[in-house]
Short mmCIF file of C-alpha atoms in Angstrom, two decimals:
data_model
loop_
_atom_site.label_atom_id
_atom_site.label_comp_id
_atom_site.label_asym_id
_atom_site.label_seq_id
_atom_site.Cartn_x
_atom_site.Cartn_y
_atom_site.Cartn_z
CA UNK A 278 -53.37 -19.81 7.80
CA UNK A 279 -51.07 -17.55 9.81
CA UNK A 280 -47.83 -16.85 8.50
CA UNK A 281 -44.73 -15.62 10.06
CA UNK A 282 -42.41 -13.78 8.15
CA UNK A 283 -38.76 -14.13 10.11
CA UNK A 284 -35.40 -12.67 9.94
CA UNK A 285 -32.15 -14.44 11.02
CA UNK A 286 -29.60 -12.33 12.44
CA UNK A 287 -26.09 -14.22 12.11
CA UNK A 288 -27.30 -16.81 9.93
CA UNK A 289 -23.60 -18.50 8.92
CA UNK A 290 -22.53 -20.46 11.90
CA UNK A 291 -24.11 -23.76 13.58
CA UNK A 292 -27.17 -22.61 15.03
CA UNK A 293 -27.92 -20.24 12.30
CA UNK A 294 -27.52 -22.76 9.86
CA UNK A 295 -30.27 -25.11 12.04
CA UNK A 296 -32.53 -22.58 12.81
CA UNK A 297 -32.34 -22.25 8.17
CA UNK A 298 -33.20 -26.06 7.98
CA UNK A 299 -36.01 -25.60 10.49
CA UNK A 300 -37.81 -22.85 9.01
CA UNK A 301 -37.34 -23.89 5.30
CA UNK A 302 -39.98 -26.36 6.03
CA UNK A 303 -42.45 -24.55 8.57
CA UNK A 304 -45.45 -24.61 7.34
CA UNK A 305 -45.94 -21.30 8.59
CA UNK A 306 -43.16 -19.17 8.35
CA UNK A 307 -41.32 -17.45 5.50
CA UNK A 308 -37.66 -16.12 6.04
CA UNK A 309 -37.53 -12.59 4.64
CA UNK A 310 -33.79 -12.04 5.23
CA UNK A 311 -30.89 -13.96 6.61
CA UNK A 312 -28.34 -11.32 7.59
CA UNK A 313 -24.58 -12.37 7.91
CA UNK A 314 -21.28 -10.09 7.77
CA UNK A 315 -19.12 -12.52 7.01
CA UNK A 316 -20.97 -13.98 4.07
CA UNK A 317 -22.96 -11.22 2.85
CA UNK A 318 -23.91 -12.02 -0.93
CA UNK A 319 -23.43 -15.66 -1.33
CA UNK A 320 -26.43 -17.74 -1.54
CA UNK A 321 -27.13 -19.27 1.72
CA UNK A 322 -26.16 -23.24 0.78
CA UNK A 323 -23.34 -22.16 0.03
CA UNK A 324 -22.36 -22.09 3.43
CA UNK A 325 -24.71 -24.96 4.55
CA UNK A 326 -24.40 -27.21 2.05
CA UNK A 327 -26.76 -29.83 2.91
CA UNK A 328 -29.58 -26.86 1.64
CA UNK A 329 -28.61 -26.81 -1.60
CA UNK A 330 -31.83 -27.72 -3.91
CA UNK A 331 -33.74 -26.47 -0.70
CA UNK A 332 -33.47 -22.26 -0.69
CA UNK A 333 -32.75 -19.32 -3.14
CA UNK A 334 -31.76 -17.16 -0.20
CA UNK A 335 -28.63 -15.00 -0.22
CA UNK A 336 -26.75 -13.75 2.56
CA UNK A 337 -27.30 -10.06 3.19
CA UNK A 338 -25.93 -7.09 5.55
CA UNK A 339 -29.73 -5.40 5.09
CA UNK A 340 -32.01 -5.28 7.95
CA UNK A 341 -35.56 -4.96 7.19
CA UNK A 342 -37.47 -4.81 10.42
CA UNK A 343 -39.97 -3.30 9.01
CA UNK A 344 -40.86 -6.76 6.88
CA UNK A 345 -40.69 -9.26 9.56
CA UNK A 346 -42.58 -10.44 12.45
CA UNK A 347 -39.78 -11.79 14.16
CA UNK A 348 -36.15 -11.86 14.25
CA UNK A 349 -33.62 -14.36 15.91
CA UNK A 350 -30.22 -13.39 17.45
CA UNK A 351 -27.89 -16.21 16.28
CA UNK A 352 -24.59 -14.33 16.91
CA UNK A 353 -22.09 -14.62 19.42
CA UNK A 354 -22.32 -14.18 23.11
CA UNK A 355 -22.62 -10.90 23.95
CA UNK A 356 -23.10 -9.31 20.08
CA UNK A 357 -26.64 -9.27 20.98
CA UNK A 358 -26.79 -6.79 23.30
CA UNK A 359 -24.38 -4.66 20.57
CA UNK A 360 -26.71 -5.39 17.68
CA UNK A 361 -29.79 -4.22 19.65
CA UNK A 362 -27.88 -1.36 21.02
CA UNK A 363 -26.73 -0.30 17.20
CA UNK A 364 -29.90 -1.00 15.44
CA UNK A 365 -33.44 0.09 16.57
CA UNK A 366 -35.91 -2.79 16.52
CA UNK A 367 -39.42 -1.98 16.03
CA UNK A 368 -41.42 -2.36 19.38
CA UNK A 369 -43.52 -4.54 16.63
CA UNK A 370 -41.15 -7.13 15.87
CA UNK A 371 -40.55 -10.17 18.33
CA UNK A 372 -37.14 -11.11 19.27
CA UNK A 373 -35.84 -14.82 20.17
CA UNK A 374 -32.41 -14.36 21.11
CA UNK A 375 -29.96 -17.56 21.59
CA UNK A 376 -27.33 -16.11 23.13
CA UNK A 377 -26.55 -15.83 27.00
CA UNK A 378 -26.87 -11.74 26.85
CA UNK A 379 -30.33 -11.77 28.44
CA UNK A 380 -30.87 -15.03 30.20
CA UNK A 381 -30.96 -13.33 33.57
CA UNK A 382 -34.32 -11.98 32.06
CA UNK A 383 -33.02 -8.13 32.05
CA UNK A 384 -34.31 -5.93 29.44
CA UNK A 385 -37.51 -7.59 29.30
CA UNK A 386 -36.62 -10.99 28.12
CA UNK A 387 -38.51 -13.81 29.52
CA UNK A 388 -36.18 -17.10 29.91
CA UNK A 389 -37.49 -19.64 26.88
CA UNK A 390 -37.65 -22.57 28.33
CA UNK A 391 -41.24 -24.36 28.19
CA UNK A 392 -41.42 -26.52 30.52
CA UNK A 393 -40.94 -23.98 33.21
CA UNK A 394 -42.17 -20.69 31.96
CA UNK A 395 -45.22 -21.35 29.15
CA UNK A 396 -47.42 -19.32 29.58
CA UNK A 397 -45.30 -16.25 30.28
CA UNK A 398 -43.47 -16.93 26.86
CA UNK A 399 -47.10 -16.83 25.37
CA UNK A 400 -47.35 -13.21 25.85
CA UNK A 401 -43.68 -12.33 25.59
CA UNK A 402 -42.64 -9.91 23.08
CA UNK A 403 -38.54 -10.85 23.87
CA UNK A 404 -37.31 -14.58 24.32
CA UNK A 405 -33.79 -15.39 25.86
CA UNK A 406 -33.51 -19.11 24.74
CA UNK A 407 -31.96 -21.33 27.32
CA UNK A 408 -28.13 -22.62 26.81
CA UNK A 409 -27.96 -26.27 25.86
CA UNK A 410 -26.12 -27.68 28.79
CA UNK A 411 -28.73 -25.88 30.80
CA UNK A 412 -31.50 -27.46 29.20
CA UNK A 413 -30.76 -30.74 29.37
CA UNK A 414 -29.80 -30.00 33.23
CA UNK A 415 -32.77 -28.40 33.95
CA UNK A 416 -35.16 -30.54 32.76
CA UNK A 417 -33.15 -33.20 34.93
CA UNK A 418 -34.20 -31.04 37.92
CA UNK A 419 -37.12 -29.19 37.17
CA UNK A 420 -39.71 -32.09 38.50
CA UNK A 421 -37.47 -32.06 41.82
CA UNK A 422 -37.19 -28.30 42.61
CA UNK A 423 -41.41 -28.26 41.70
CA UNK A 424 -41.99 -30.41 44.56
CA UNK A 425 -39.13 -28.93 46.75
CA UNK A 426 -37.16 -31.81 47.07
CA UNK A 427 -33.40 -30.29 46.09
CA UNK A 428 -32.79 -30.79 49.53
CA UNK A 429 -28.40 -31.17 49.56
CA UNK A 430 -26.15 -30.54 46.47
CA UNK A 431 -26.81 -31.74 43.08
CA UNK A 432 -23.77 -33.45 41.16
CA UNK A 433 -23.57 -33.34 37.49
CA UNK A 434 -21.42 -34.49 34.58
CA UNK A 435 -21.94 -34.02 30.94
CA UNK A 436 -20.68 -34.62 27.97
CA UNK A 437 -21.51 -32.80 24.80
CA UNK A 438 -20.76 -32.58 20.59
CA UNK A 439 -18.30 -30.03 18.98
CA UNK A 440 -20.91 -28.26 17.27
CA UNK A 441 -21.42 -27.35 20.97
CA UNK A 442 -18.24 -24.93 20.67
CA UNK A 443 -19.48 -23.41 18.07
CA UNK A 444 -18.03 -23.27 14.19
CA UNK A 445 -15.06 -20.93 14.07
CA UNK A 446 -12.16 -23.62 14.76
CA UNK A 447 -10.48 -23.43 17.64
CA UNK A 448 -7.18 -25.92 18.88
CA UNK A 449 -9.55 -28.14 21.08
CA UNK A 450 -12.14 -27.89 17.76
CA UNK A 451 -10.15 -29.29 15.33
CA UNK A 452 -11.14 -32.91 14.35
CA UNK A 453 -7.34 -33.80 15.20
CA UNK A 454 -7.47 -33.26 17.93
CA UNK A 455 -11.06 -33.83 19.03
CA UNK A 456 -11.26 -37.42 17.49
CA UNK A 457 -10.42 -40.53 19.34
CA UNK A 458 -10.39 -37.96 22.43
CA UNK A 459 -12.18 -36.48 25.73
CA UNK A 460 -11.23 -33.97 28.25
CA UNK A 461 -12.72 -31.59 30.90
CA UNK A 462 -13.58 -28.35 30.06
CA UNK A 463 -14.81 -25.39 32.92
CA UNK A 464 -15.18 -27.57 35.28
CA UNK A 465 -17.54 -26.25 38.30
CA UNK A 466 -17.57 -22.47 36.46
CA UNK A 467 -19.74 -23.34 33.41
CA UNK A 468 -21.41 -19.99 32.60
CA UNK A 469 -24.76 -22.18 32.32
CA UNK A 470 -24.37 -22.76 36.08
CA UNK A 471 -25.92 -18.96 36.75
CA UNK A 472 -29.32 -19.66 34.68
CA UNK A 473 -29.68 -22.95 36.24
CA UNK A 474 -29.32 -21.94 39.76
CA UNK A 475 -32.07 -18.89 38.53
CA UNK A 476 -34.62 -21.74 37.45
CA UNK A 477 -33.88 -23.63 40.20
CA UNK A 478 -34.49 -20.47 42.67
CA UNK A 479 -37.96 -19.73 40.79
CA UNK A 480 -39.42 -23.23 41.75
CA UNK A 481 -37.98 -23.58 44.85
CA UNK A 482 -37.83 -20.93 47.08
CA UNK A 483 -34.70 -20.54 49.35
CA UNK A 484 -32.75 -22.86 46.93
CA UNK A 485 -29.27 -22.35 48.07
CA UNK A 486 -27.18 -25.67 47.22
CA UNK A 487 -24.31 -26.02 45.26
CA UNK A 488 -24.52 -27.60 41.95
CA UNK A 489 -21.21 -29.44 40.91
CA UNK A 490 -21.00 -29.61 37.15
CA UNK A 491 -18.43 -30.84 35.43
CA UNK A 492 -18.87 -31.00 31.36
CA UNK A 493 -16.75 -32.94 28.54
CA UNK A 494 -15.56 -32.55 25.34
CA UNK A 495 -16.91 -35.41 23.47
CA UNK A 496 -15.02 -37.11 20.12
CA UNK A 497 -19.30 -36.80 18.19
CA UNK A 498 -20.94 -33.85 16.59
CA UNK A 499 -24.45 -33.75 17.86
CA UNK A 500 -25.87 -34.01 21.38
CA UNK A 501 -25.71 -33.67 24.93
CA UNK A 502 -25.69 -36.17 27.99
CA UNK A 503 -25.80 -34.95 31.11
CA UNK A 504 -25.71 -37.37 34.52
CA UNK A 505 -27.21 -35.80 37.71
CA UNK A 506 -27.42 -37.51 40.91
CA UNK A 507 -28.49 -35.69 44.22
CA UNK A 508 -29.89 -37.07 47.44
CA UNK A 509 -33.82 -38.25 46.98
CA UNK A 510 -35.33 -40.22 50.45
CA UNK A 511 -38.26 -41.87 48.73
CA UNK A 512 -38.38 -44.70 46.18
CA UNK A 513 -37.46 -44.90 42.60
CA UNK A 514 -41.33 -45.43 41.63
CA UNK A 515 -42.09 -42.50 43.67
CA UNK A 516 -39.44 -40.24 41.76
CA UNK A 517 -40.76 -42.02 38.19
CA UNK A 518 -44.18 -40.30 39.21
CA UNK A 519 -43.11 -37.44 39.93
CA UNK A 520 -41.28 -36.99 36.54
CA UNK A 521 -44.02 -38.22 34.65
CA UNK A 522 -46.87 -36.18 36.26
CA UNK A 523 -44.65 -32.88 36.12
CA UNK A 524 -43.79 -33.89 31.32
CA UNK A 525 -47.16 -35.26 31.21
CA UNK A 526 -48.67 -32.38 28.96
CA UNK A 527 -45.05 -31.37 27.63
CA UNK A 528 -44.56 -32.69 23.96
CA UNK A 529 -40.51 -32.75 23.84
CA UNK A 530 -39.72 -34.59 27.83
CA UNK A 531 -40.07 -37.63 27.98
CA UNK A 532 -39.27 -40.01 30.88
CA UNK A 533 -38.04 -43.25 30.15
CA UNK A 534 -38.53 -47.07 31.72
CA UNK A 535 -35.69 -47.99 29.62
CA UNK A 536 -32.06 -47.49 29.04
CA UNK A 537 -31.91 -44.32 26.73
CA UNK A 538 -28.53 -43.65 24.20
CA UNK A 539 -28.03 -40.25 22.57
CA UNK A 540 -29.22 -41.01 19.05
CA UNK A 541 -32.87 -41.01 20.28
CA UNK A 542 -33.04 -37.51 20.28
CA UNK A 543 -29.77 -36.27 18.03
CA UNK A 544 -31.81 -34.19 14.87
CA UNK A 545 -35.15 -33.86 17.33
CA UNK A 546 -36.20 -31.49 19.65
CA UNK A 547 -36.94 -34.34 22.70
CA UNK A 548 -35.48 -34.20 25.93
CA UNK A 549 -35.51 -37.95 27.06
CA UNK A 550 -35.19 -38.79 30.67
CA UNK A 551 -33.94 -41.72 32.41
CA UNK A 552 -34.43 -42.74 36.25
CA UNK A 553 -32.64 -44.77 38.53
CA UNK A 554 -31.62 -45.03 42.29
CA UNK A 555 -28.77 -46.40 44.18
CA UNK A 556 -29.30 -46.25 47.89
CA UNK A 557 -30.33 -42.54 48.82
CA UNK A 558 -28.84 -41.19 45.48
CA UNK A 559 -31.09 -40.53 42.92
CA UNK A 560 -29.59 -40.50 39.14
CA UNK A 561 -31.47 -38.59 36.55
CA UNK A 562 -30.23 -39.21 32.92
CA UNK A 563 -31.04 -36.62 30.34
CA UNK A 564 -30.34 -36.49 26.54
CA UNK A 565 -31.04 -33.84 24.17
CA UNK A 566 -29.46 -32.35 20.88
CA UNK A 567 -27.35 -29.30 21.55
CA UNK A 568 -28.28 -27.71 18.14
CA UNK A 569 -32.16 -28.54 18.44
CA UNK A 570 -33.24 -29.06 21.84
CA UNK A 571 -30.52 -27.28 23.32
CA UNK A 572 -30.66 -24.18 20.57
CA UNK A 573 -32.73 -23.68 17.60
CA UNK A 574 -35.23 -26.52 17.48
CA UNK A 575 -36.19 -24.79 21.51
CA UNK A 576 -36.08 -21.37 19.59
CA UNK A 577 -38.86 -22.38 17.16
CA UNK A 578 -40.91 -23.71 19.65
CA UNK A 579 -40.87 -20.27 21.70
CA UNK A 580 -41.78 -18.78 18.21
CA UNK A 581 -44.73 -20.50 18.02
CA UNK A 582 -45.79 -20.63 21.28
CA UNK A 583 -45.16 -16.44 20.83
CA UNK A 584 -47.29 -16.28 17.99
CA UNK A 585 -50.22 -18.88 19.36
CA UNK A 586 -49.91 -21.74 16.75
CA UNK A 587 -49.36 -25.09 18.07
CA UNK A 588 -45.64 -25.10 19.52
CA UNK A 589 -44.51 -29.01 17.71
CA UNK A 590 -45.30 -26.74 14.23
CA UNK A 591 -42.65 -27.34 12.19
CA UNK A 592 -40.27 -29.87 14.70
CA UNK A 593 -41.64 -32.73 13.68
CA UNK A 594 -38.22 -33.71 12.83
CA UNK A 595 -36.19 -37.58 12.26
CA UNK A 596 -34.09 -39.49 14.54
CA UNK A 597 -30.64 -40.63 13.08
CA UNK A 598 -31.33 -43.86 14.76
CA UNK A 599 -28.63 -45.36 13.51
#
């Protein structure tokens, strides 16, 4: 059995610490180094506690490429472009990067998201894994712009976790503030807009509507849901089949007949989709978890599909349900 030996790159903050409970229990992987400044020398749980009893890793400032088959970028926006400017990767080593530093595919970084771009991640050497807002947008739209129906603007609003902002606190972070609370946040400048537009563009040719986003700052941890409505002329069973033909060999989107809620998905790497239509407007419901989905559970699953094993290795992960 194939095993991947993987490096973490900024391994102390939210999505670092995911991408750690992920691979501890891949059957086929084996984390050779986490790498943190900030924490260099402390045993890993120390920082995320919920591993304790799971890992003997430390925190280190070492870099072995040589060791690894692949590393992931879990710093901040823009740092990877510094690290990989700073250190010299071997042309050996794959790279999944999370941040937004190559998303516009520059460098030679193909944009991770599956259910548009498979089987170009299958023989990429360089991932840039999709933001989580734009996930869960995207694969609200994908089905459309296949089929060419974006026809006028598409109208979003979405709400999503504090985890989303990252860990270092911040004065709209702070559970003080955040609890018991909601408020608007970038409001029609997301920086997920520009990779969204770019996805949109690569199914549809000529795409040139606006897309309206306006996300939240929601008073819950985990999870994204995102509400986009945009002019559709045919029926809502005609839209359902369109969905459901375009998912129908994707493991993580699903489309729903149902009402959906966030906690199907929060601690899983599914994208659930929800339908309906109001006159000419159709409304496309889409719930992921920002951390999994939307970050390192998405990240795994370009790792595999990188290295040729099947891509739900490892992500067969629990529901909170409740």
């Amino acid at each position: 059995m194939q095993i991947i030996k993987a490096g973490i790159i900024g391994g102390a903050g939210y999505t670092g610490g995911e991408l750690l409970r992920i691979l501890i229990h891949h059957p086929q992987t084996e984390i050779l180094f986490v790498n943190s400044q900030s924490q260099a020398g402390k045993a890993v749980w120390e920082t995320h506690k919920d591993l304790f009893g799971d890992t003997d890793l430390h925190f280190t400032t070492d870099l072995p490429f040589d060791k690894v088959d692949v590393i992931f970028l879990c710093s901040g926006h823009g740092q990877s472009v510094k690290f990989l400017n700073e250190n010299q990767v071997p042309a050996t080593v794959k790279i999944v990067d999370l941040s937004t530093d190559f998303r516009d595919e520059s460098n030679g970084f193909t944009y991770g998201l599956p259910e548009l771009k498979r089987e170009a991640i299958k023989t990429s050497d360089k991932i840039a894994n999709p933001g989580c807002f734009a996930t869960s947008i995207q694969l609200a739209l994908l089905p459309l712009a296949k089929a060419g129906l974006l026809k006028e603007d598409v109208h979003v609003s979405a709400v999503t976790g504090s985890t989303g902002a990252g860990q270092s606190l911040s004065p709209t972070g702070h559970f003080s503030w955040r609890n018991n609370n909601i408020s608007v946040y970038k409001a029609f400048t997301h920086q997920h807009l520009k990779e969204i537009g770019q996805s949109m563009r690569f199914l549809q040719k000529g795409f040139e509507k606006n897309i309206h986003f306006v996300p939240y700052r929601g008073d819950f941890t985990r999870g994204i849901m995102a509400n986009v409505y945009t002019t559709f002329e045919g029926s809502l069973e005609e839209a359902k089949s369109i969905f459901k033909s375009f998912y129908a060999d994707q493991p993580y989107t699903h489309v729903s007949d149902s009402t959906i809620d966030l906690k199907m998905v929060v601690n899983t790497n599914k994208c659930i989709l929800q339908l309906q239509k109001e006159g000419d407007q159709l409304l496309i419901t889409s719930i992921i978890d920002n951390l999994t989905k939307g970050a390192s559970g998405q990240a795994v699953q370009n790792m595999n599909l990188i290295f040729g094993i099947d891509e739900k290795t490892g992500l067969g992960l629990k529901s909170v349900g409740f």
